[in-house]
PDB file of C-alpha atoms in Angstrom:
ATOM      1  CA  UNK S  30       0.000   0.000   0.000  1.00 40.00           C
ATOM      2  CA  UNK S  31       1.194   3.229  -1.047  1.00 39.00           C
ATOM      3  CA  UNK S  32       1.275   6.108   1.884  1.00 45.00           C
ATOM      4  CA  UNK S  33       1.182   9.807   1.209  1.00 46.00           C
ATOM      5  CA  UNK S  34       4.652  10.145   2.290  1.00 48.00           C
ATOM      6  CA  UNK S  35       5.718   7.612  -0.933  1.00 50.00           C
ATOM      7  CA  UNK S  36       6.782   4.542   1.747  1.00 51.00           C
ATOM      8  CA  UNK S  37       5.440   1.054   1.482  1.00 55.00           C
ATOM      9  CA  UNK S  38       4.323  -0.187   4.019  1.00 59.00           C
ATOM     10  CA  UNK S  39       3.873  -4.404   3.833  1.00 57.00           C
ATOM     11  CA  UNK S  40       1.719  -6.761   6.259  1.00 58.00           C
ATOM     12  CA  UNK S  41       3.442  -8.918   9.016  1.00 58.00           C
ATOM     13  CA  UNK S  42       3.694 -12.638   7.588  1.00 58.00           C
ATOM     14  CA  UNK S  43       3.685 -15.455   9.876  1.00 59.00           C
ATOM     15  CA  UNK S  44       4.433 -19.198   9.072  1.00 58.00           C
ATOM     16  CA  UNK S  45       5.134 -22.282  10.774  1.00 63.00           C
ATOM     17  CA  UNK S  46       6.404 -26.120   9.585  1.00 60.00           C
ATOM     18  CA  UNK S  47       6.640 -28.971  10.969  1.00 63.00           C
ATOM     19  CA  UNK S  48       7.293 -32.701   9.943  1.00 66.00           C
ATOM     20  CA  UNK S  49       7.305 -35.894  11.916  1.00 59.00           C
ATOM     21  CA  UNK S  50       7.889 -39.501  10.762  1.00 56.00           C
ATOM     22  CA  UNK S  51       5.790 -42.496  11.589  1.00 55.00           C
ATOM     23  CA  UNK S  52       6.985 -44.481   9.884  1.00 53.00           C
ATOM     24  CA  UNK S  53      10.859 -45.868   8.137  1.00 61.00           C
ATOM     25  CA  UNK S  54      10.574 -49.392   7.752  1.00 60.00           C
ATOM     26  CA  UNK S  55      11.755 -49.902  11.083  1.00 68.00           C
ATOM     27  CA  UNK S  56      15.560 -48.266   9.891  1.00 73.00           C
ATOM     28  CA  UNK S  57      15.411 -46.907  13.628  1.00 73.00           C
ATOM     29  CA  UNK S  58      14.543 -50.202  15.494  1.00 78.00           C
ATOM     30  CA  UNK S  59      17.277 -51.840  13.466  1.00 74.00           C
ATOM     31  CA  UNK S  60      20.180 -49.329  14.017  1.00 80.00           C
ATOM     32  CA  UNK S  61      18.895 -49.801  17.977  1.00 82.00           C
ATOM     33  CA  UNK S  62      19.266 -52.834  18.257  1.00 83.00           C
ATOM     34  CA  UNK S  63      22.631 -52.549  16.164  1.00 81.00           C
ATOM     35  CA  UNK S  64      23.971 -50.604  18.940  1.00 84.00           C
ATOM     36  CA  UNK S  65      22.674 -52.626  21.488  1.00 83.00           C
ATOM     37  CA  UNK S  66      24.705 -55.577  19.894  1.00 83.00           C
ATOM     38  CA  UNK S  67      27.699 -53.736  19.050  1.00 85.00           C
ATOM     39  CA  UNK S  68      27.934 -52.120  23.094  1.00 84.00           C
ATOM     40  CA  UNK S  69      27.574 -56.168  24.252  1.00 83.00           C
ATOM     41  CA  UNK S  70      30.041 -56.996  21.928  1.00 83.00           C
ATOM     42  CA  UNK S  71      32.344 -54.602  23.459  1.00 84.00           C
ATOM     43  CA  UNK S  72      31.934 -55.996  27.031  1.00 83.00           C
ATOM     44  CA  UNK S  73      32.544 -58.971  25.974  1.00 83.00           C
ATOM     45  CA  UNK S  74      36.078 -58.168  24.418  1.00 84.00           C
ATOM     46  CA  UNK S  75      36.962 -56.326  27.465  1.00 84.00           C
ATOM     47  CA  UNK S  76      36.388 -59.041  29.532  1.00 83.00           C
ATOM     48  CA  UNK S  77      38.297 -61.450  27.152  1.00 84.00           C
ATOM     49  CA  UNK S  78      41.054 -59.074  27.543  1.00 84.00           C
ATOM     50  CA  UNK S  79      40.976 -58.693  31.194  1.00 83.00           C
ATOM     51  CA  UNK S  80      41.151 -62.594  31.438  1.00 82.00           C
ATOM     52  CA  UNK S  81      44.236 -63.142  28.753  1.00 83.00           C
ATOM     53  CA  UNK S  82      45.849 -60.382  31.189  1.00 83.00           C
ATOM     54  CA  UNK S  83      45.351 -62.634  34.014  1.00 84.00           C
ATOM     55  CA  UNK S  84      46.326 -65.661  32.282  1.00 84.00           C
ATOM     56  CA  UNK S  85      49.771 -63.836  31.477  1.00 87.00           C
ATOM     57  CA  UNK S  86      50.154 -63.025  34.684  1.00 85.00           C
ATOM     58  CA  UNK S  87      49.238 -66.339  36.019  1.00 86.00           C
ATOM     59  CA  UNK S  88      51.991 -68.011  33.151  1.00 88.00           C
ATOM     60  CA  UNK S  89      54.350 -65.953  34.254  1.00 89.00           C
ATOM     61  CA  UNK S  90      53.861 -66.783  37.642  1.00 88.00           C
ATOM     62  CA  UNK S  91      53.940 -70.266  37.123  1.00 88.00           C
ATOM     63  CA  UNK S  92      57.155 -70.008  35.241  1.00 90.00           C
ATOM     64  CA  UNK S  93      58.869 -68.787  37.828  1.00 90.00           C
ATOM     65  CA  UNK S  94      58.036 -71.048  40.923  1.00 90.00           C
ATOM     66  CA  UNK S  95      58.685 -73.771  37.955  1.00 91.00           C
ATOM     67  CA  UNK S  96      62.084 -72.630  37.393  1.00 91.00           C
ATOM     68  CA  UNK S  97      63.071 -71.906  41.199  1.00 91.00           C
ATOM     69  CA  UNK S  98      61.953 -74.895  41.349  1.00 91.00           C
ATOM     70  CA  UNK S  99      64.005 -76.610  39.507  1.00 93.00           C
ATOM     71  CA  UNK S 100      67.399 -74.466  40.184  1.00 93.00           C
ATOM     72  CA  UNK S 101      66.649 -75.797  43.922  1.00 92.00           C
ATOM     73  CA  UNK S 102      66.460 -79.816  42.191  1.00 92.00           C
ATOM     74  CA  UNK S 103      69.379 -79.063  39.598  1.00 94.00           C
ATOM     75  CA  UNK S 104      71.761 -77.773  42.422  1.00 94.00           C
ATOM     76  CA  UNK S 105      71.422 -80.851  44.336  1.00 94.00           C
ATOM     77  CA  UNK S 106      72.378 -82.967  41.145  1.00 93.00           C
ATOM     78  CA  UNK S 107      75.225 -80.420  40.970  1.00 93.00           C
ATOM     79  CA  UNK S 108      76.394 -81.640  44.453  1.00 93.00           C
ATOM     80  CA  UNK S 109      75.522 -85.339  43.952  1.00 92.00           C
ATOM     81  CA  UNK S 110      77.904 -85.354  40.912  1.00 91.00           C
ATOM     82  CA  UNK S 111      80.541 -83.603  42.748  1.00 91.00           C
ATOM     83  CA  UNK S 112      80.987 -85.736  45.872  1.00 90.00           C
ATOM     84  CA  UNK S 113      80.806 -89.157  43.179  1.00 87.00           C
ATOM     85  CA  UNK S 114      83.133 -87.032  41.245  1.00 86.00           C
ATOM     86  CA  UNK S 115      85.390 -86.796  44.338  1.00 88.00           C
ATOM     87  CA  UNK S 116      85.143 -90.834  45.167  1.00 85.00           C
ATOM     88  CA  UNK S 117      85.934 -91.423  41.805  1.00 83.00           C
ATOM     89  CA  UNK S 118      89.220 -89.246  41.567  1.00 86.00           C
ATOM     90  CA  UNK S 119      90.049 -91.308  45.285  1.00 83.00           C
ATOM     91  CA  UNK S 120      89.139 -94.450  44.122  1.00 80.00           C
ATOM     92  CA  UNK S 121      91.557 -93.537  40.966  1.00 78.00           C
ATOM     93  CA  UNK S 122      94.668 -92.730  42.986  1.00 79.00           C
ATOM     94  CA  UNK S 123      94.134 -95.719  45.151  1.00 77.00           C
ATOM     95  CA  UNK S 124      93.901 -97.739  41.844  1.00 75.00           C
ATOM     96  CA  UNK S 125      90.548 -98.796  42.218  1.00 73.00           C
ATOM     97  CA  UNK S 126      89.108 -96.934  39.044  1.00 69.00           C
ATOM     98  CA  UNK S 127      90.264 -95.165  35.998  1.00 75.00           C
ATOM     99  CA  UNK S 128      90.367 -91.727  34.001  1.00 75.00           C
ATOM    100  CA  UNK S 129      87.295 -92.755  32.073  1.00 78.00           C
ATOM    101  CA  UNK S 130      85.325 -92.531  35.631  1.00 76.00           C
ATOM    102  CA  UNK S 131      86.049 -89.431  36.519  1.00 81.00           C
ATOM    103  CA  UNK S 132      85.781 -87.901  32.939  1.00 86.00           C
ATOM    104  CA  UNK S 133      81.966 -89.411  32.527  1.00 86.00           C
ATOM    105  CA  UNK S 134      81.626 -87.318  36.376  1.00 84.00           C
ATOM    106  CA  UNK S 135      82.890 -84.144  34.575  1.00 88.00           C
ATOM    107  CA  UNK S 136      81.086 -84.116  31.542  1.00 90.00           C
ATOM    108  CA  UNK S 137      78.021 -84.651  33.569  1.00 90.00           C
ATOM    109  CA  UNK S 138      78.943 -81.806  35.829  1.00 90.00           C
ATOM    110  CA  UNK S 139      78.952 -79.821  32.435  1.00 91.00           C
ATOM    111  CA  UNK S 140      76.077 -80.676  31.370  1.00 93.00           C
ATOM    112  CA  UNK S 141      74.314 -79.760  34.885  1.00 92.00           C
ATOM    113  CA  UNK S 142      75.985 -76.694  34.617  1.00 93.00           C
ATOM    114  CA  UNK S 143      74.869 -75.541  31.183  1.00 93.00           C
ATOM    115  CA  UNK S 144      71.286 -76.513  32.283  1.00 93.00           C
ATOM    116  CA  UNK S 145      71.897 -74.204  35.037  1.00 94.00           C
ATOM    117  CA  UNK S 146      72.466 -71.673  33.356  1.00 93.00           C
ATOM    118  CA  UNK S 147      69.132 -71.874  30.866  1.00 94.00           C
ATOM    119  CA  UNK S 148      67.025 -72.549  33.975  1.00 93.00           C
ATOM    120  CA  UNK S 149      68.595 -68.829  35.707  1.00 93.00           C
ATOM    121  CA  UNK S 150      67.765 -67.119  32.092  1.00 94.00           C
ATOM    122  CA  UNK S 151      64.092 -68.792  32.270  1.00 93.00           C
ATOM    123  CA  UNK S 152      63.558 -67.687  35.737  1.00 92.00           C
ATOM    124  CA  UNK S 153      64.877 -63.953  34.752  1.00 90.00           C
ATOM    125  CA  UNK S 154      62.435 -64.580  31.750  1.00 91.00           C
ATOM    126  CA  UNK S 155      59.665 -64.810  33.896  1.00 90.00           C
ATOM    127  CA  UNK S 156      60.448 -61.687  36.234  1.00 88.00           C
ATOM    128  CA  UNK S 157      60.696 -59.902  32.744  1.00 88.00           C
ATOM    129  CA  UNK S 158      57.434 -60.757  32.248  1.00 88.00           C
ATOM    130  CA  UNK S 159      55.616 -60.329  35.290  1.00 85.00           C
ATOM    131  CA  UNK S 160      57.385 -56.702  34.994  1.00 86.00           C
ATOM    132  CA  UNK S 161      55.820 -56.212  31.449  1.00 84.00           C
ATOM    133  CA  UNK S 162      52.311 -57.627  32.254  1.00 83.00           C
ATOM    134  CA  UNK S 163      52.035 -55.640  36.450  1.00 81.00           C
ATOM    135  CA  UNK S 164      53.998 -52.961  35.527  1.00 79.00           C
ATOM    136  CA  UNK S 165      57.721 -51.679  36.187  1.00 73.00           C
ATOM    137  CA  UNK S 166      56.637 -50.559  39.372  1.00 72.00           C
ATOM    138  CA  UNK S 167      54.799 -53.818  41.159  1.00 71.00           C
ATOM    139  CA  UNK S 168      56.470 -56.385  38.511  1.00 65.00           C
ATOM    140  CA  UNK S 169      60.020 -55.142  40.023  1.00 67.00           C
ATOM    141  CA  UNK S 170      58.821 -55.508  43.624  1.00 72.00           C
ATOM    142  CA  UNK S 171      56.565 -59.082  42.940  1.00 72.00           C
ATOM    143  CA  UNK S 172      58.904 -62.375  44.020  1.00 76.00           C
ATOM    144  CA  UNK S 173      56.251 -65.416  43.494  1.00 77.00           C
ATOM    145  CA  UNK S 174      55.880 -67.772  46.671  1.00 76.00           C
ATOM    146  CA  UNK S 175      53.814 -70.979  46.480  1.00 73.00           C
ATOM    147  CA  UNK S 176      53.677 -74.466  44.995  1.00 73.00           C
ATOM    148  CA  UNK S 177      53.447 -75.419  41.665  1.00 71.00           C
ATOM    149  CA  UNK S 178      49.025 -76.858  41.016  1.00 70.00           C
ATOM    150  CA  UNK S 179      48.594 -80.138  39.945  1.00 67.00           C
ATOM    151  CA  UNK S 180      44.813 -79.680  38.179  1.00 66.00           C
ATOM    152  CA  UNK S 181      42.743 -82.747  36.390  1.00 65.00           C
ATOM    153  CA  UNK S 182      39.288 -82.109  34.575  1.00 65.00           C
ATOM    154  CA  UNK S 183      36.373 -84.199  35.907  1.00 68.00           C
ATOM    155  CA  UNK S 184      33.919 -85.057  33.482  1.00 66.00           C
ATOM    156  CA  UNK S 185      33.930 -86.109  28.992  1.00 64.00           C
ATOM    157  CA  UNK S 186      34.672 -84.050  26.338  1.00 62.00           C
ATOM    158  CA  UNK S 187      31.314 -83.620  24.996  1.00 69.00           C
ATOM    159  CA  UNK S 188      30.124 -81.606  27.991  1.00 71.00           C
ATOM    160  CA  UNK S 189      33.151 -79.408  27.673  1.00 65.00           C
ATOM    161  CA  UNK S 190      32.560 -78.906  24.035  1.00 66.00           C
ATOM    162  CA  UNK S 191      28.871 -77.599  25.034  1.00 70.00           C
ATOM    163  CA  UNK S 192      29.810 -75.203  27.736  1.00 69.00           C
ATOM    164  CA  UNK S 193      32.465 -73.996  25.136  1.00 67.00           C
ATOM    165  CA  UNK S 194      29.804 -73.516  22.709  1.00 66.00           C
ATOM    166  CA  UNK S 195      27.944 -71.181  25.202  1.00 66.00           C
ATOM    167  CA  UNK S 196      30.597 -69.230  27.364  1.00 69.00           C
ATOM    168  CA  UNK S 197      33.445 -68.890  24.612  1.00 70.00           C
ATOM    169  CA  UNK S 198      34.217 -65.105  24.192  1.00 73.00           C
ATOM    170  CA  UNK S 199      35.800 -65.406  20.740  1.00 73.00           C
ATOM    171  CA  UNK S 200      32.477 -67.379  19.849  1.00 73.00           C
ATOM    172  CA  UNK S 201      30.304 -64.975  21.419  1.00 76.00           C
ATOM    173  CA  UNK S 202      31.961 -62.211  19.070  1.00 76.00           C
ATOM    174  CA  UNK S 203      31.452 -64.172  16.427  1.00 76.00           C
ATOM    175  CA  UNK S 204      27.582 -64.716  16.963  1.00 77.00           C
ATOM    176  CA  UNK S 205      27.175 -61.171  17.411  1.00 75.00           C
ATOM    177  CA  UNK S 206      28.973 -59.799  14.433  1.00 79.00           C
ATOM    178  CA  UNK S 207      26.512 -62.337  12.409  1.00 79.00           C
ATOM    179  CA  UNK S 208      23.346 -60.942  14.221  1.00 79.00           C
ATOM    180  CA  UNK S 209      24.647 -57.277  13.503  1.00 78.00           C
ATOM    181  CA  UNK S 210      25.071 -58.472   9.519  1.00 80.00           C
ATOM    182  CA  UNK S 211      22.052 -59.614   9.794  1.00 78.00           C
ATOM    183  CA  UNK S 212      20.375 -56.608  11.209  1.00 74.00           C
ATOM    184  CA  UNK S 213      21.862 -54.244   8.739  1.00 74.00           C
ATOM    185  CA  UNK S 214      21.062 -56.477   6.272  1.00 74.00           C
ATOM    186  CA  UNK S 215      17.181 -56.268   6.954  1.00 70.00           C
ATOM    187  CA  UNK S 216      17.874 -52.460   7.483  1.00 70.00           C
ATOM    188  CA  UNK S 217      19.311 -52.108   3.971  1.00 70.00           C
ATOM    189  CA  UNK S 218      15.776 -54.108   2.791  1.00 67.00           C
ATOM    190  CA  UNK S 219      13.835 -51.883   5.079  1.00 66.00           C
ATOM    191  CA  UNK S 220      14.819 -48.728   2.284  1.00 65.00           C
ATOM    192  CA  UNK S 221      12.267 -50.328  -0.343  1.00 63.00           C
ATOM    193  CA  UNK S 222       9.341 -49.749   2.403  1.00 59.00           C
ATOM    194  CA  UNK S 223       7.299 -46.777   2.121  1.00 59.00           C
ATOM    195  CA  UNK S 224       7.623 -44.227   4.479  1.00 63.00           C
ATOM    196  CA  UNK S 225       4.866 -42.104   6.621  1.00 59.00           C
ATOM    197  CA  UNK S 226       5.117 -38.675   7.423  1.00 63.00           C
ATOM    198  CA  UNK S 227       3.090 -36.471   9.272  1.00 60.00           C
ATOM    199  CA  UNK S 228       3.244 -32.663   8.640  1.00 65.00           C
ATOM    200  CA  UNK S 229       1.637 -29.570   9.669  1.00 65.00           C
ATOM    201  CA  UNK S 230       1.349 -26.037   8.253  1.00 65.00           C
ATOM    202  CA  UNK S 231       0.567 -22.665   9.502  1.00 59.00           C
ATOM    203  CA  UNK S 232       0.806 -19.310   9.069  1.00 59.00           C
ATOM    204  CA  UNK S 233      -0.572 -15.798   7.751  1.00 58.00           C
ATOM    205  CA  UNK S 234      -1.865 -15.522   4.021  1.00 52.00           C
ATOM    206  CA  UNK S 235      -0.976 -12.573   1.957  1.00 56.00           C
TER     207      UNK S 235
END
């Protein structure tokens, strides 16, 4: 409209939108349930790693009373052989025996001595390890003390197989990267569906 002054002056306009869906062929209730699957699936490969951590820990462990162990056996066959060793060099110079019996005492001494020396390496093997799986800190500080387990299974294969079936974590994984296939697969289907939307309008006319 055209004032005396020459301005125009133009009418307020109003307008509203709005647009809500009711229906996607259930893309929504698919990628829920995706992420449902794929937050279970990461539980389940923590835990998995928090038990191969304590499994480490537990080798290691086990590797070292094993080999303290044995450097507590192998230096009693290290003594053994040297006291024979000994009656065999006396029984030589009294000319009850000959070279050959104290050389077979010798070269067994070496050889008790070499496996010495491999079961010292395996035992610093294992605090190596204990250091790398606890930390510098508490690995340095840890010095194993018990008895080496003796365990035995009770019960058949075929009920171990079952359990395995149910409480594996690398099968569980498995099982839910085929239900999350699955579930985008139906989602990718779920395109081709017609979708419902619900709208509204309003506003000022010119």
């Amino acid at each position: 409209m055209l004032t005396a002054s020459g301005s125009n002056e133009v009418a307020p306009v109003g307008y509203v939108y709005g647009s809500y869906n009711l229906f996607n062929g259930f893309q929504d209730t698919y990628k829920k349930n995706i992420l449902y699957l794929e937050v279970e699936k990461a539980e389940v490969e923590l835990r998995q790693q928090e038990l191969l951590a304590g499994l480490e820990v537990e080798k290691y462990f086990h590797d070292f009373l094993y080999s303290k162990a044995s450097i507590i056996l192998k230096n009693k066959d290290i003594e053994i052989n040297s006291s024979l060793e000994k009656i065999a060099s006396t029984r030589r110079h009294a000319g009850l025996g000959s070279d050959a019996d104290i050389m077979e005492f010798l070269l067994r001494g070496s050889m008790l001595n070499t496996d010495m020396i491999q079961l010292e390496q395996n035992l610093e093997e294992a605090r190596i390890g204990l250091r790398k799986t606890l930390g510098a800190e508490i690995g340095s500080k840890v010095e194993p003390v018990g008895e080496l387990q003796h365990q035995h299974l009770a019960g058949d294969l075929a009920s171990y197989l079952q359990i395995l079936n149910s409480s594996n974590p690398v099968i569980s994984m498995g099982a839910h990267d085929v239900a999350v296939s699955e579930l985008e697969a139906q989602s990718w289907r779920a395109k081709w569906l017609p979708r419902v939307e619900f709208e509204t309008r309003a506003g000022f006319l010119e």
